[in-house]
Amino acid sequence: MSELDNFKDKVINIFSEQLTDKVFLMIQNNRELMREYLAVIEKSKSLAYVNSEIAKEVKKRYKLKNLNQKNKSPESLLIQGHEMFETE
């Protein structure tokens, strides 16, 4: 593997680990998305369920697999932690 290939792999793996947190940060920092997010939570009556479903969709959409590690200090205020992912 070339130095460039190693670097690309490293960058994408780090990004994949943080992807769920970045999605929730995007929701948190976008007024329209935040309003919709709160409405969905109100209708479903479960914050944990909504957050779990969003994380599952991130994993599915980007074809990621569990890294078997949790980020317990996410940047987003909307989650307390999340499963970290890696590329397949």
mmCIF file of N, CA, C and O in Angstrom:
data_model
loop_
_atom_site.group_PDB
_atom_site.id
_atom_site.type_symbol
_atom_site.label_atom_id
_atom_site.label_comp_id
_atom_site.label_asym_id
_atom_site.label_seq_id
_atom_site.Cartn_x
_atom_site.Cartn_y
_atom_site.Cartn_z
ATOM 1 N N MET A 1 0.843 -1.174 0.000
ATOM 2 C CA MET A 1 0.000 0.000 0.000
ATOM 3 C C MET A 1 0.895 1.247 0.000
ATOM 4 O O MET A 1 1.827 1.339 0.781
ATOM 5 N N SER A 2 0.560 2.210 -0.842
ATOM 6 C CA SER A 2 1.369 3.420 -0.929
ATOM 7 C C SER A 2 1.101 4.349 0.260
ATOM 8 O O SER A 2 0.127 4.183 0.998
ATOM 9 N N GLU A 3 1.964 5.315 0.415
ATOM 10 C CA GLU A 3 1.799 6.301 1.485
ATOM 11 C C GLU A 3 0.472 7.050 1.320
ATOM 12 O O GLU A 3 -0.235 7.294 2.295
ATOM 13 N N LEU A 4 0.139 7.379 0.084
ATOM 14 C CA LEU A 4 -1.128 8.056 -0.190
ATOM 15 C C LEU A 4 -2.309 7.166 0.170
ATOM 16 O O LEU A 4 -3.273 7.625 0.803
ATOM 17 N N ASP A 5 -2.250 5.903 -0.206
ATOM 18 C CA ASP A 5 -3.333 4.974 0.140
ATOM 19 C C ASP A 5 -3.497 4.862 1.647
ATOM 20 O O ASP A 5 -4.619 4.862 2.157
ATOM 21 N N ASN A 6 -2.394 4.772 2.363
ATOM 22 C CA ASN A 6 -2.453 4.698 3.825
ATOM 23 C C ASN A 6 -3.084 5.951 4.414
ATOM 24 O O ASN A 6 -3.902 5.880 5.334
ATOM 25 N N PHE A 7 -2.701 7.105 3.880
ATOM 26 C CA PHE A 7 -3.249 8.366 4.365
ATOM 27 C C PHE A 7 -4.745 8.453 4.096
ATOM 28 O O PHE A 7 -5.527 8.816 4.982
ATOM 29 N N LYS A 8 -5.160 8.122 2.876
ATOM 30 C CA LYS A 8 -6.592 8.163 2.534
ATOM 31 C C LYS A 8 -7.382 7.240 3.448
ATOM 32 O O LYS A 8 -8.444 7.614 3.950
ATOM 33 N N ASP A 9 -6.872 6.062 3.669
ATOM 34 C CA ASP A 9 -7.529 5.084 4.537
ATOM 35 C C ASP A 9 -7.669 5.638 5.956
ATOM 36 O O ASP A 9 -8.729 5.537 6.575
ATOM 37 N N LYS A 10 -6.609 6.235 6.457
ATOM 38 C CA LYS A 10 -6.618 6.813 7.803
ATOM 39 C C LYS A 10 -7.668 7.924 7.926
ATOM 40 O O LYS A 10 -8.452 7.956 8.874
ATOM 41 N N VAL A 11 -7.694 8.825 6.957
ATOM 42 C CA VAL A 11 -8.643 9.950 6.973
ATOM 43 C C VAL A 11 -10.082 9.449 6.941
ATOM 44 O O VAL A 11 -10.923 9.881 7.733
ATOM 45 N N ILE A 12 -10.380 8.528 6.047
ATOM 46 C CA ILE A 12 -11.745 8.014 5.916
ATOM 47 C C ILE A 12 -12.157 7.241 7.157
ATOM 48 O O ILE A 12 -13.303 7.337 7.612
ATOM 49 N N ASN A 13 -11.238 6.491 7.754
ATOM 50 C CA ASN A 13 -11.561 5.757 8.978
ATOM 51 C C ASN A 13 -11.872 6.703 10.134
ATOM 52 O O ASN A 13 -12.828 6.489 10.880
ATOM 53 N N ILE A 14 -11.099 7.761 10.278
ATOM 54 C CA ILE A 14 -11.371 8.736 11.339
ATOM 55 C C ILE A 14 -12.720 9.407 11.094
ATOM 56 O O ILE A 14 -13.521 9.572 12.019
ATOM 57 N N PHE A 15 -12.981 9.788 9.849
ATOM 58 C CA PHE A 15 -14.269 10.406 9.514
ATOM 59 C C PHE A 15 -15.422 9.457 9.823
ATOM 60 O O PHE A 15 -16.431 9.863 10.408
ATOM 61 N N SER A 16 -15.281 8.191 9.450
ATOM 62 C CA SER A 16 -16.336 7.199 9.687
ATOM 63 C C SER A 16 -16.630 7.046 11.173
ATOM 64 O O SER A 16 -17.779 6.900 11.577
ATOM 65 N N GLU A 17 -15.585 7.088 11.997
ATOM 66 C CA GLU A 17 -15.766 6.970 13.443
ATOM 67 C C GLU A 17 -16.601 8.124 13.996
ATOM 68 O O GLU A 17 -17.335 7.963 14.959
ATOM 69 N N GLN A 18 -16.486 9.303 13.374
ATOM 70 C CA GLN A 18 -17.146 10.509 13.874
ATOM 71 C C GLN A 18 -18.435 10.860 13.132
ATOM 72 O O GLN A 18 -19.093 11.844 13.467
ATOM 73 N N LEU A 19 -18.798 10.069 12.157
ATOM 74 C CA LEU A 19 -19.908 10.415 11.275
ATOM 75 C C LEU A 19 -21.230 10.621 12.010
ATOM 76 O O LEU A 19 -21.944 11.598 11.755
ATOM 77 N N THR A 20 -21.568 9.748 12.937
ATOM 78 C CA THR A 20 -22.832 9.889 13.668
ATOM 79 C C THR A 20 -22.865 11.205 14.433
ATOM 80 O O THR A 20 -23.862 11.931 14.403
ATOM 81 N N ASP A 21 -21.782 11.535 15.100
ATOM 82 C CA ASP A 21 -21.706 12.792 15.845
ATOM 83 C C ASP A 21 -21.877 13.978 14.900
ATOM 84 O O ASP A 21 -22.588 14.937 15.203
ATOM 85 N N LYS A 22 -21.266 13.915 13.741
ATOM 86 C CA LYS A 22 -21.364 15.009 12.760
ATOM 87 C C LYS A 22 -22.800 15.184 12.263
ATOM 88 O O LYS A 22 -23.257 16.306 12.050
ATOM 89 N N VAL A 23 -23.511 14.079 12.079
ATOM 90 C CA VAL A 23 -24.914 14.162 11.652
ATOM 91 C C VAL A 23 -25.742 14.880 12.718
ATOM 92 O O VAL A 23 -26.538 15.775 12.416
ATOM 93 N N PHE A 24 -25.542 14.505 13.986
ATOM 94 C CA PHE A 24 -26.296 15.157 15.055
ATOM 95 C C PHE A 24 -25.879 16.611 15.244
ATOM 96 O O PHE A 24 -26.707 17.460 15.577
ATOM 97 N N LEU A 25 -24.620 16.939 15.004
ATOM 98 C CA LEU A 25 -24.190 18.339 15.038
ATOM 99 C C LEU A 25 -24.884 19.145 13.942
ATOM 100 O O LEU A 25 -25.270 20.294 14.161
ATOM 101 N N MET A 26 -25.041 18.529 12.772
ATOM 102 C CA MET A 26 -25.721 19.208 11.674
ATOM 103 C C MET A 26 -27.168 19.507 12.053
ATOM 104 O O MET A 26 -27.662 20.606 11.821
ATOM 105 N N ILE A 27 -27.835 18.537 12.660
ATOM 106 C CA ILE A 27 -29.217 18.747 13.116
ATOM 107 C C ILE A 27 -29.249 19.870 14.140
ATOM 108 O O ILE A 27 -30.062 20.802 14.043
ATOM 109 N N GLN A 28 -28.379 19.803 15.106
ATOM 110 C CA GLN A 28 -28.319 20.775 16.200
ATOM 111 C C GLN A 28 -28.094 22.194 15.688
ATOM 112 O O GLN A 28 -28.655 23.152 16.229
ATOM 113 N N ASN A 29 -27.298 22.349 14.653
ATOM 114 C CA ASN A 29 -26.915 23.673 14.162
ATOM 115 C C ASN A 29 -27.769 24.194 13.016
ATOM 116 O O ASN A 29 -27.500 25.266 12.489
ATOM 117 N N ASN A 30 -28.806 23.461 12.656
ATOM 118 C CA ASN A 30 -29.695 23.871 11.567
ATOM 119 C C ASN A 30 -31.097 24.041 12.142
ATOM 120 O O ASN A 30 -31.721 23.066 12.559
ATOM 121 N N ARG A 31 -31.581 25.259 12.183
ATOM 122 C CA ARG A 31 -32.871 25.541 12.838
ATOM 123 C C ARG A 31 -34.022 24.714 12.298
ATOM 124 O O ARG A 31 -34.826 24.186 13.054
ATOM 125 N N GLU A 32 -34.101 24.598 10.982
ATOM 126 C CA GLU A 32 -35.201 23.839 10.375
ATOM 127 C C GLU A 32 -35.110 22.352 10.740
ATOM 128 O O GLU A 32 -36.109 21.734 11.127
ATOM 129 N N LEU A 33 -33.903 21.782 10.613
ATOM 130 C CA LEU A 33 -33.737 20.376 10.972
ATOM 131 C C LEU A 33 -34.006 20.152 12.459
ATOM 132 O O LEU A 33 -34.621 19.154 12.835
ATOM 133 N N MET A 34 -33.582 21.088 13.291
ATOM 134 C CA MET A 34 -33.798 20.954 14.731
ATOM 135 C C MET A 34 -35.289 20.981 15.055
ATOM 136 O O MET A 34 -35.768 20.198 15.876
ATOM 137 N N ARG A 35 -36.014 21.847 14.397
ATOM 138 C CA ARG A 35 -37.473 21.909 14.599
ATOM 139 C C ARG A 35 -38.129 20.597 14.202
ATOM 140 O O ARG A 35 -38.963 20.066 14.926
ATOM 141 N N GLU A 36 -37.744 20.068 13.047
ATOM 142 C CA GLU A 36 -38.296 18.792 12.583
ATOM 143 C C GLU A 36 -37.900 17.653 13.514
ATOM 144 O O GLU A 36 -38.716 16.767 13.807
ATOM 145 N N TYR A 37 -36.664 17.653 13.964
ATOM 146 C CA TYR A 37 -36.159 16.632 14.894
ATOM 147 C C TYR A 37 -37.003 16.623 16.170
ATOM 148 O O TYR A 37 -37.455 15.565 16.618
ATOM 149 N N LEU A 38 -37.249 17.791 16.731
ATOM 150 C CA LEU A 38 -38.049 17.873 17.962
ATOM 151 C C LEU A 38 -39.493 17.412 17.717
ATOM 152 O O LEU A 38 -40.086 16.758 18.573
ATOM 153 N N ALA A 39 -40.031 17.738 16.551
ATOM 154 C CA ALA A 39 -41.388 17.304 16.219
ATOM 155 C C ALA A 39 -41.461 15.784 16.094
ATOM 156 O O ALA A 39 -42.418 15.154 16.568
ATOM 157 N N VAL A 40 -40.451 15.187 15.474
ATOM 158 C CA VAL A 40 -40.410 13.727 15.326
ATOM 159 C C VAL A 40 -40.308 13.069 16.698
ATOM 160 O O VAL A 40 -40.992 12.078 16.979
ATOM 161 N N ILE A 41 -39.484 13.618 17.568
ATOM 162 C CA ILE A 41 -39.356 13.073 18.922
ATOM 163 C C ILE A 41 -40.686 13.177 19.663
ATOM 164 O O ILE A 41 -41.108 12.220 20.320
ATOM 165 N N GLU A 42 -41.346 14.308 19.536
ATOM 166 C CA GLU A 42 -42.635 14.496 20.220
ATOM 167 C C GLU A 42 -43.664 13.472 19.741
ATOM 168 O O GLU A 42 -44.390 12.893 20.551
ATOM 169 N N LYS A 43 -43.696 13.216 18.455
ATOM 170 C CA LYS A 43 -44.650 12.252 17.917
ATOM 171 C C LYS A 43 -44.306 10.823 18.312
ATOM 172 O O LYS A 43 -45.187 10.002 18.553
ATOM 173 N N SER A 44 -43.027 10.504 18.335
ATOM 174 C CA SER A 44 -42.628 9.126 18.641
ATOM 175 C C SER A 44 -42.582 8.866 20.142
ATOM 176 O O SER A 44 -42.577 7.720 20.569
ATOM 177 N N LYS A 45 -42.510 9.935 20.935
ATOM 178 C CA LYS A 45 -42.459 9.847 22.395
ATOM 179 C C LYS A 45 -41.189 9.185 22.919
ATOM 180 O O LYS A 45 -41.137 8.753 24.050
ATOM 181 N N SER A 46 -40.150 9.087 22.063
ATOM 182 C CA SER A 46 -38.929 8.437 22.523
ATOM 183 C C SER A 46 -37.697 9.030 21.851
ATOM 184 O O SER A 46 -37.430 8.763 20.677
ATOM 185 N N LEU A 47 -36.956 9.804 22.600
ATOM 186 C CA LEU A 47 -35.693 10.369 22.125
ATOM 187 C C LEU A 47 -34.710 9.257 21.759
ATOM 188 O O LEU A 47 -34.070 9.298 20.712
ATOM 189 N N ALA A 48 -34.605 8.253 22.620
ATOM 190 C CA ALA A 48 -33.669 7.149 22.391
ATOM 191 C C ALA A 48 -33.978 6.425 21.081
ATOM 192 O O ALA A 48 -33.064 6.076 20.323
ATOM 193 N N TYR A 49 -35.253 6.198 20.817
ATOM 194 C CA TYR A 49 -35.653 5.503 19.591
ATOM 195 C C TYR A 49 -35.273 6.332 18.360
ATOM 196 O O TYR A 49 -34.685 5.806 17.405
ATOM 197 N N VAL A 50 -35.602 7.621 18.370
ATOM 198 C CA VAL A 50 -35.310 8.484 17.223
ATOM 199 C C VAL A 50 -33.803 8.537 16.972
ATOM 200 O O VAL A 50 -33.337 8.355 15.844
ATOM 201 N N ASN A 51 -33.026 8.748 18.033
ATOM 202 C CA ASN A 51 -31.579 8.825 17.873
ATOM 203 C C ASN A 51 -31.001 7.503 17.365
ATOM 204 O O ASN A 51 -30.118 7.489 16.512
ATOM 205 N N SER A 52 -31.502 6.403 17.876
ATOM 206 C CA SER A 52 -31.046 5.089 17.440
ATOM 207 C C SER A 52 -31.342 4.863 15.958
ATOM 208 O O SER A 52 -30.506 4.350 15.208
ATOM 209 N N GLU A 53 -32.521 5.255 15.535
ATOM 210 C CA GLU A 53 -32.901 5.091 14.128
ATOM 211 C C GLU A 53 -32.059 5.962 13.211
ATOM 212 O O GLU A 53 -31.698 5.541 12.105
ATOM 213 N N ILE A 54 -31.727 7.162 13.652
ATOM 214 C CA ILE A 54 -30.848 8.030 12.849
ATOM 215 C C ILE A 54 -29.474 7.381 12.722
ATOM 216 O O ILE A 54 -28.907 7.321 11.627
ATOM 217 N N ALA A 55 -28.942 6.884 13.820
ATOM 218 C CA ALA A 55 -27.624 6.232 13.793
ATOM 219 C C ALA A 55 -27.638 4.995 12.896
ATOM 220 O O ALA A 55 -26.684 4.752 12.139
ATOM 221 N N LYS A 56 -28.711 4.220 12.961
ATOM 222 C CA LYS A 56 -28.815 3.032 12.100
ATOM 223 C C LYS A 56 -28.828 3.422 10.627
ATOM 224 O O LYS A 56 -28.253 2.731 9.787
ATOM 225 N N GLU A 57 -29.502 4.528 10.323
ATOM 226 C CA GLU A 57 -29.562 4.985 8.931
ATOM 227 C C GLU A 57 -28.195 5.448 8.446
ATOM 228 O O GLU A 57 -27.824 5.198 7.297
ATOM 229 N N VAL A 58 -27.437 6.112 9.301
ATOM 230 C CA VAL A 58 -26.075 6.516 8.939
ATOM 231 C C VAL A 58 -25.266 5.273 8.590
ATOM 232 O O VAL A 58 -24.598 5.221 7.547
ATOM 233 N N LYS A 59 -25.337 4.278 9.448
ATOM 234 C CA LYS A 59 -24.594 3.033 9.239
ATOM 235 C C LYS A 59 -25.000 2.369 7.920
ATOM 236 O O LYS A 59 -24.149 1.954 7.129
ATOM 237 N N LYS A 60 -26.293 2.290 7.695
ATOM 238 C CA LYS A 60 -26.812 1.640 6.483
ATOM 239 C C LYS A 60 -26.454 2.432 5.229
ATOM 240 O O LYS A 60 -25.971 1.870 4.244
ATOM 241 N N ARG A 61 -26.701 3.729 5.269
ATOM 242 C CA ARG A 61 -26.509 4.568 4.086
ATOM 243 C C ARG A 61 -25.060 4.578 3.603
ATOM 244 O O ARG A 61 -24.783 4.606 2.410
ATOM 245 N N TYR A 62 -24.123 4.561 4.556
ATOM 246 C CA TYR A 62 -22.714 4.630 4.197
ATOM 247 C C TYR A 62 -22.008 3.271 4.254
ATOM 248 O O TYR A 62 -20.800 3.196 4.153
ATOM 249 N N LYS A 63 -22.816 2.219 4.420
ATOM 250 C CA LYS A 63 -22.294 0.842 4.429
ATOM 251 C C LYS A 63 -21.128 0.698 5.405
ATOM 252 O O LYS A 63 -20.038 0.253 5.050
ATOM 253 N N LEU A 64 -21.391 1.076 6.652
ATOM 254 C CA LEU A 64 -20.385 1.018 7.704
ATOM 255 C C LEU A 64 -20.616 -0.194 8.578
ATOM 256 O O LEU A 64 -21.687 -0.793 8.556
ATOM 257 N N LYS A 65 -19.624 -0.544 9.357
ATOM 258 C CA LYS A 65 -19.781 -1.621 10.324
ATOM 259 C C LYS A 65 -19.312 -1.115 11.682
ATOM 260 O O LYS A 65 -18.525 -0.163 11.775
ATOM 261 N N ASN A 66 -19.804 -1.752 12.734
ATOM 262 C CA ASN A 66 -19.463 -1.341 14.089
ATOM 263 C C ASN A 66 -17.981 -1.523 14.350
ATOM 264 O O ASN A 66 -17.390 -2.532 13.974
ATOM 265 N N LEU A 67 -17.408 -0.558 15.026
ATOM 266 C CA LEU A 67 -16.013 -0.625 15.424
ATOM 267 C C LEU A 67 -15.897 -1.277 16.800
ATOM 268 O O LEU A 67 -14.812 -1.561 17.265
ATOM 269 N N ASN A 68 -17.043 -1.518 17.432
ATOM 270 C CA ASN A 68 -17.111 -2.080 18.784
ATOM 271 C C ASN A 68 -16.459 -1.167 19.812
ATOM 272 O O ASN A 68 -15.831 -1.620 20.759
ATOM 273 N N GLN A 69 -16.625 0.136 19.570
ATOM 274 C CA GLN A 69 -16.196 1.171 20.504
ATOM 275 C C GLN A 69 -17.289 2.219 20.548
ATOM 276 O O GLN A 69 -18.008 2.422 19.573
ATOM 277 N N LYS A 70 -17.404 2.893 21.671
ATOM 278 C CA LYS A 70 -18.383 3.961 21.800
ATOM 279 C C LYS A 70 -17.681 5.285 22.029
ATOM 280 O O LYS A 70 -16.685 5.349 22.734
ATOM 281 N N ASN A 71 -18.217 6.324 21.420
ATOM 282 C CA ASN A 71 -17.771 7.677 21.702
ATOM 283 C C ASN A 71 -18.662 8.169 22.831
ATOM 284 O O ASN A 71 -19.849 8.396 22.635
ATOM 285 N N LYS A 72 -18.107 8.329 24.004
ATOM 286 C CA LYS A 72 -18.886 8.747 25.169
ATOM 287 C C LYS A 72 -18.804 10.245 25.414
ATOM 288 O O LYS A 72 -19.364 10.744 26.381
ATOM 289 N N SER A 73 -18.113 10.963 24.526
ATOM 290 C CA SER A 73 -17.985 12.418 24.655
ATOM 291 C C SER A 73 -18.212 13.092 23.302
ATOM 292 O O SER A 73 -17.318 13.747 22.764
ATOM 293 N N PRO A 74 -19.411 12.922 22.738
ATOM 294 C CA PRO A 74 -19.653 13.537 21.423
ATOM 295 C C PRO A 74 -19.700 15.060 21.518
ATOM 296 O O PRO A 74 -19.950 15.618 22.589
ATOM 297 N N GLU A 75 -19.454 15.707 20.402
ATOM 298 C CA GLU A 75 -19.558 17.164 20.333
ATOM 299 C C GLU A 75 -21.018 17.604 20.376
ATOM 300 O O GLU A 75 -21.339 18.629 20.950
ATOM 301 N N SER A 76 -21.885 16.843 19.751
ATOM 302 C CA SER A 76 -23.300 17.205 19.695
ATOM 303 C C SER A 76 -23.942 17.107 21.074
ATOM 304 O O SER A 76 -23.703 16.165 21.824
ATOM 305 N N LEU A 77 -24.780 18.080 21.367
ATOM 306 C CA LEU A 77 -25.519 18.089 22.631
ATOM 307 C C LEU A 77 -26.769 17.207 22.564
ATOM 308 O O LEU A 77 -27.414 16.978 23.582
ATOM 309 N N LEU A 78 -27.085 16.700 21.379
ATOM 310 C CA LEU A 78 -28.306 15.915 21.203
ATOM 311 C C LEU A 78 -28.137 14.458 21.608
ATOM 312 O O LEU A 78 -29.122 13.737 21.760
ATOM 313 N N ILE A 79 -26.905 14.019 21.758
ATOM 314 C CA ILE A 79 -26.637 12.628 22.117
ATOM 315 C C ILE A 79 -25.630 12.577 23.258
ATOM 316 O O ILE A 79 -24.814 13.479 23.419
ATOM 317 N N GLN A 80 -25.719 11.505 24.029
ATOM 318 C CA GLN A 80 -24.768 11.324 25.132
ATOM 319 C C GLN A 80 -23.590 10.459 24.711
ATOM 320 O O GLN A 80 -22.562 10.430 25.374
ATOM 321 N N GLY A 81 -23.756 9.733 23.651
ATOM 322 C CA GLY A 81 -22.721 8.871 23.123
ATOM 323 C C GLY A 81 -23.247 8.176 21.883
ATOM 324 O O GLY A 81 -24.428 8.296 21.556
ATOM 325 N N HIS A 82 -22.362 7.475 21.197
ATOM 326 C CA HIS A 82 -22.795 6.746 20.010
ATOM 327 C C HIS A 82 -21.793 5.664 19.670
ATOM 328 O O HIS A 82 -20.620 5.737 20.037
ATOM 329 N N GLU A 83 -22.280 4.665 18.975
ATOM 330 C CA GLU A 83 -21.421 3.585 18.456
ATOM 331 C C GLU A 83 -20.522 4.199 17.382
ATOM 332 O O GLU A 83 -20.960 5.022 16.582
ATOM 333 N N MET A 84 -19.272 3.786 17.382
ATOM 334 C CA MET A 84 -18.363 4.257 16.359
ATOM 335 C C MET A 84 -18.328 3.237 15.224
ATOM 336 O O MET A 84 -18.433 2.036 15.458
ATOM 337 N N PHE A 85 -18.203 3.735 13.996
ATOM 338 C CA PHE A 85 -18.238 2.892 12.816
ATOM 339 C C PHE A 85 -16.908 2.950 12.074
ATOM 340 O O PHE A 85 -16.126 3.881 12.238
ATOM 341 N N GLU A 86 -16.707 1.948 11.234
ATOM 342 C CA GLU A 86 -15.573 1.930 10.315
ATOM 343 C C GLU A 86 -16.088 1.494 8.955
ATOM 344 O O GLU A 86 -17.156 0.917 8.838
ATOM 345 N N THR A 87 -15.300 1.771 7.952
ATOM 346 C CA THR A 87 -15.696 1.383 6.598
ATOM 347 C C THR A 87 -15.573 -0.130 6.460
ATOM 348 O O THR A 87 -14.789 -0.767 7.156
ATOM 349 N N GLU A 88 -16.379 -0.678 5.569
ATOM 350 C CA GLU A 88 -16.345 -2.133 5.345
ATOM 351 C C GLU A 88 -15.124 -2.541 4.574
ATOM 352 O O GLU A 88 -14.487 -1.801 3.925
#
